[in-house]
Every structure is written in structure tokens, then in C-alpha cells.
């Protein structure tokens, strides 16, 4: 029963790790130049063969290995032997293996390379695994469900080991120095995405001078960053994002001239960002977002001329952008969003950033006009400048950004909406355009040719909410054949809802709430193809949008959208002056999840056909003049978690059964003629009481799920650390929160 609504909630790992993957690959190639070419020379050792068989017998898989006893085990799939017939390599990646790793594996004492990555192996590692496999050079057990502590029963890494990847398992405990000590040749150590705790084991650098790559991210490491890393003189990549690490980056960190990547996002790193960091001239990636950094961006940051990713968003940085920044000419991604940076943006020359693809300066204190020099960054695909204090108009120069697909400048003080639309329609690649909270009290041109015949050919999301715009809902919107999401809420649009909206082939999220719209709800508008027809409903846009849309940026565990398909299909028409009946055709909207018609002057009965909307999760019909009974068929709406008909003239018994047993009295108050549970007014004794409007009732009137369109802009994609992305489904809200506006700042 949950499946249906959870189709949205894709848990996807945001990659961004391609960079490091390449590095890891480079390490492999460096270390194991003869991969795949090794062939068997002698026939298989009996002990090894029997051990392999008992390993295999200990697990199950849906596609069996062709390990036939009649064949020399050195020819078995995934097995290679050394010249003496001993198994030297066991490579069973992604073979669907399920179960425990048999203790027999410890007999394969000549193993040099072991990979069991991307299976469903579970349980603890066999006792003394590493002590037994003392010739091991590389081990990859990543992406399984292995658990337990590493140093159990005095185990420790073997002396020849170069590469250890235990990432994405359920290992726990401290990474003990006795476990690491013998590993004098270690090059790469990845324990990310487990449950390790304690201080980061920088002691690893004392044991091996050859370490290039360390990844501790996504664990529960705590304490401060130890000084020890300063001795890792070959270190290129150091990641420890999403732990609970405190304090500042230690000074000797900045002597690591080989460092190419520092990635510590999502911790509690505090204090100013030391100017020493500009000595790390090999740095390509600096990710310290979502920490507690204060003070200015080091003014010599331009010395980091190899920087490609500079992600410092969600800190408390202040001051102006250093002029030297323009010397970081290799930048492809720049994110300073959600800080307290200030200064006149138009004073910055962005024209050196020939490779810049995304720039996010949103939620800061920048002022001045839109920086025209940004328009000379030929590779830009995403710009976010929302929630600053920018003034002026959008200038025609922006049309030279022909790759621009995401543009958000919401919540500033721009003027001339008509000019802005005319100019931006020339950015042919625009897919997401967020202009809300600007252009206050202007009138939006209704001229058909404001947007040329090929204007906005790719626009999927248009947000123009909270501008107090007046006029009619403009006819040029009818040309936006790719539009999927339209937010015109909180304006002062008048007139009827145009019928042509109902034929926009891709529209599945329509928010016209809180305007001055009048007239009747037409059957045409209720015929949005994407909400009506199955084949259309399946065409939801699954591609990623350029910058994720965060809902509550200050909270890391909050929801973010980076796919449109995660948005609930919805129509919000609440807070207008609509009148007349709800047409029975409403029953066509089979794929809608949220419907809000509250706070209008709608009348007549609630059509029984609403019970055909079997995907409905939220339905708000409160604050209207509906009469008659609540159709009892509504109890068949199994996903309905939020429902209100408060303040109408409904009468008769409240349906019982199904989701109706879960709604509180707030859903029904203000209808003197209603009786039954949960009002506690027996149906035999109708005329006695008249319910008053309680505060809880008021709250239930607010049914909107999302506001990110209007405001909803946070900051960018996490680059190197996987971020679990969830769709906003009502199932994820705790009970009781169903009717409240889940709301957001930027
Ligand atoms: C076993 O399967 C592997 C991969 O599917 C194949 O390369 C190998 O030749 C097979 N071995 C035998 C003995 O059939
Ligand atoms: C460590 O492993 C994770 C997978 O669990 C991977 O995403 C990450 O890129 C690896 N770290 C490095 C530095 O290669
Ligand atoms: C940028 O680099 C050039 C050449 O290295 C240097 O002359 C200039 O001063 C730098 N600009 C800033 C603002 O640091
Ligand atoms: C708005 O912008 C357009 C296009 O740039 C321009 O032609 C027009 O004069 C502007 N209107 C006002 C009132 O500034
Ligand atoms: C972050 O959000 C999650 C889920 O919405 C909530 O449980 C948690 O308490 C929030 N944390 C903070 C610090 O606000
Ligand atoms: C819009 O920006 C102002 C400051 O410029 C800020 O105070 C306000 O919180 C922002 N609005 C939203 C909804 O974030």
C-alpha cells in the first residue's frame, strides 16, 4: 500500500565521485599493472580448491558460478592462480552473493587480491582474516552489509597491503592503531559510509609514508582533526565529510603540498578559514560546506589556480568576494551560498571563468545589479543568486548564456518582469527559471508575442510566485509545451482560469493559489493530460536538474529535490474567488496527489467522482459553501492522509472506515449539519450544537506541501559525498504534521 506513493522517493547516490573514482583507478593501475593478464600456469592446489568450494557453499546467488569440480579451479570464474598453483586472486564483484564469508577463506594464504565488492554479504569478517591472508595487497569489500569491529581478536592489516576498501558496509568501532600499524605500504584506505567512531586515525600516516588517498566520510568520527595528517607527505585526497568533527584545520595541514582534495563537508569545523590554505597550490577540490566557518574568504584564494571545485556554502562566512578569486580560472563549480557574504556583485569580473559550469551565491547579502560579466562565462549551466539584495533589470547580455539551464534569482528586488521574460526567453536551454519574490506590484504583459514562437523551448519549471503581479494569467504561457511545473501563487491575477492551461501537455504541478481569480472551475482545466492519462503520467521527467532544490537548507537531513519526478503531482487553487460547482470531470485527475480548492466560493455538492482520484494524499475543500453530504465513497481513497471540509454547509453523517477513522475533528469543524465521529455529535441529535472554529482548525487550512518554488532555493549538489535524496511524500511526515505548510527559508 505504500509502494504507490513511494515511487517518488528514490534513494539515489549523487555521484560526483567520478573524479575520485578515476584517482582510485589510477592507483590500481599504478599498483597492479598486470590485472587481467595473469593466467594459470600450474593446476590448482587442492586445499585452495576445497576452500573455494566451501566459500561458495556458504553463500547463495541467483546466477550460479560455473565452478565445476571437473575443471581446474585456476580456470574458474573470478579465480587466478600463481605459478605454484596457489590462488592469488579472487574477484567476485557484483555476483549477487548473499550470506557470510566462510572462515575457509583464511586458507587462501597466497591471495594477493581479493574483491567481493557489490554483493549482499553480511555478518562479521572471519576471525583473523588479515593475519591469515598475509600476502594480501589489495582488498575490496565495499558495498556489502558486513558488520563488526576491525580489530576483533587482534587482527591487523598485513605488511604488503596497498589498497583497502571497506566502504559502504556496517562496520563499527574504532579504527585502532594496532590494526593499521603493520601496513607500511598502504596507499589507499577507504572506510567511508560505515559506523566507525572515535578520533580520525591520522596515526595511519606514521605507519605508511606512501598514502595517497584516505576516505573516512559518512561515519561517526568525532573530536578534532588530529595533527598527524601533516606527516602524510604524499597525500592527495583526504575526505572525512559527514561526521562530527570539530575544531579548525590544523596548521600543519597546509604543508601538504601534494593535496588535491580536502573534503570535510557536514561537520562542525569552526573558526576562520586560515590563509595558510592558499599554500596548497595543487588543490583541485576544496569542500568545507555545511560547517561553522566564520570570517572572510582568504584574500589570496587566487593562488589556488588549480581549483576546480570550491564549495564553502552553508557556513558563516562574511566579507566580500576576494578579487583574486578571478585567478582561479579552472573553476567549474563555485558555491558560496548560505553565508553572510556582501558587496556589490557587479564589481566582480567573472569573465575569466571560462570553465565555470555552476555558480551559487544564493542566500547572502550581495547587492548591486546582476553582474553582467557572468554572461561571458561560456560554460555556465546553472546560476543561483536568490535571496540577496540585487536590484535593477535583467539585461539582454544574459542571452549569450546559451547553455544556461538553471537560473534562480528569486527573492531579490529586480524590476521589469516583462523585460525579464522577453530577454530570458532567448536563453533557449533554460529548463528551470525561478523568479519569485521580485517585480513587486508590476503588471505582467499578456501580449501573445512576448515570448517568440520558439521562446523557452525547454522550460520545465517556471516560478513567478509572491510578486503581487497584476493582470491576467498571460496567454504566452500556452506556448510552453514542455512546462511541467508552474507556480504563480500569491500574485494579484484576475479573471478566470484560462481553459488552455488544461491542455499544456506536460503540466503536472499547477499552483495558482492566493490570487484574485474568479469564475467557474471548467472541465477543461481539470483535464490536464499528465494527470489524466496513464501513458502521460508515466512520462515524468526523470532527468536531474542542474542544482538541487533544497527544502530546508539549514538542515542536512532535510529534503532536497534534484529530480522533478520527486514532486507530487498537484493542483493548488486555494485562496481565490472561484465560484460554482466542482465539475464531475474532476474524477479524471487520476494521477493527482494533492488537490487544494479551499478558501473560494465554490458551492453545490462534493462530487462522488472525487473518489476516482485513487492517488490522492491531500484534499482540502475547506472554507467554501459546499452543501449536501460528504460522499461515503471517499473512504475508498486509501492514500488520503490529509483531508479537510471545514467551514462549509455540509450535513449528514461523516463517513466511517478507511482513512476517515484517522482524521481529527479539525477536518470537519464549521459544518453545523455534520454528525458522527470524530465530532462526537450523534447523528440522531443534530440540531443541538454548533461547532466553533478552533486554532487547530485554522492550521489545517494550510495544506500546501511545498514552497520551494517560490523561495525554495537552497544550494548545490554535494560533490564528493553521496547524498541521499528523497522525494517529498506525505508518508515521510510524522503523523499530525499532515496539514501544516512545511516551510522553508532559503
Ligand atoms: C565461466 O564463466 C566465465 C564468465 O562467465 C567465463 O569467462 C569462463 O570461461 C567460464 N569457465 C568455464 C570453465 O566455463
Ligand atoms: C570510497 O568509497 C566510496 C564508496 O563506498 C566511493 O564513493 C568513494 O569515492 C571512495 N573514496 C575515494 C576517495 O575514492
Ligand atoms: C592574478 O594572477 C596574476 C598573475 O599571476 C597576478 O599578476 C595578479 O596580481 C593576480 N590577481 C590578483 C587579484 O591576485
Ligand atoms: C523593460 O525591459 C524592456 C526590455 O529590456 C525594455 O524595452 C523596457 O523599456 C523596460 N521597461 C521599463 C519600464 O523599464
Ligand atoms: C533536521 O530535520 C530532521 C527531519 O526533518 C529532523 O528530525 C531533525 O530534528 C532536524 N535537525 C535540526 C538540527 O533541525
Ligand atoms: C527573502 O530575503 C530576505 C532578505 O533579503 C530574507 O529575510 C527572507 O527570509 C527571504 N525569504 C525567504 C522566504 O527566505
Coordinates of C-alpha atoms in Angstrom, one line a residue, residues 46 231 617 658:
X46 CA 43.8 -29.0 -3.5
X231 CA 53.1 13.7 8.0
X617 CA -3.0 12.1 -0.5
X658 CA -10.7 3.7 5.7

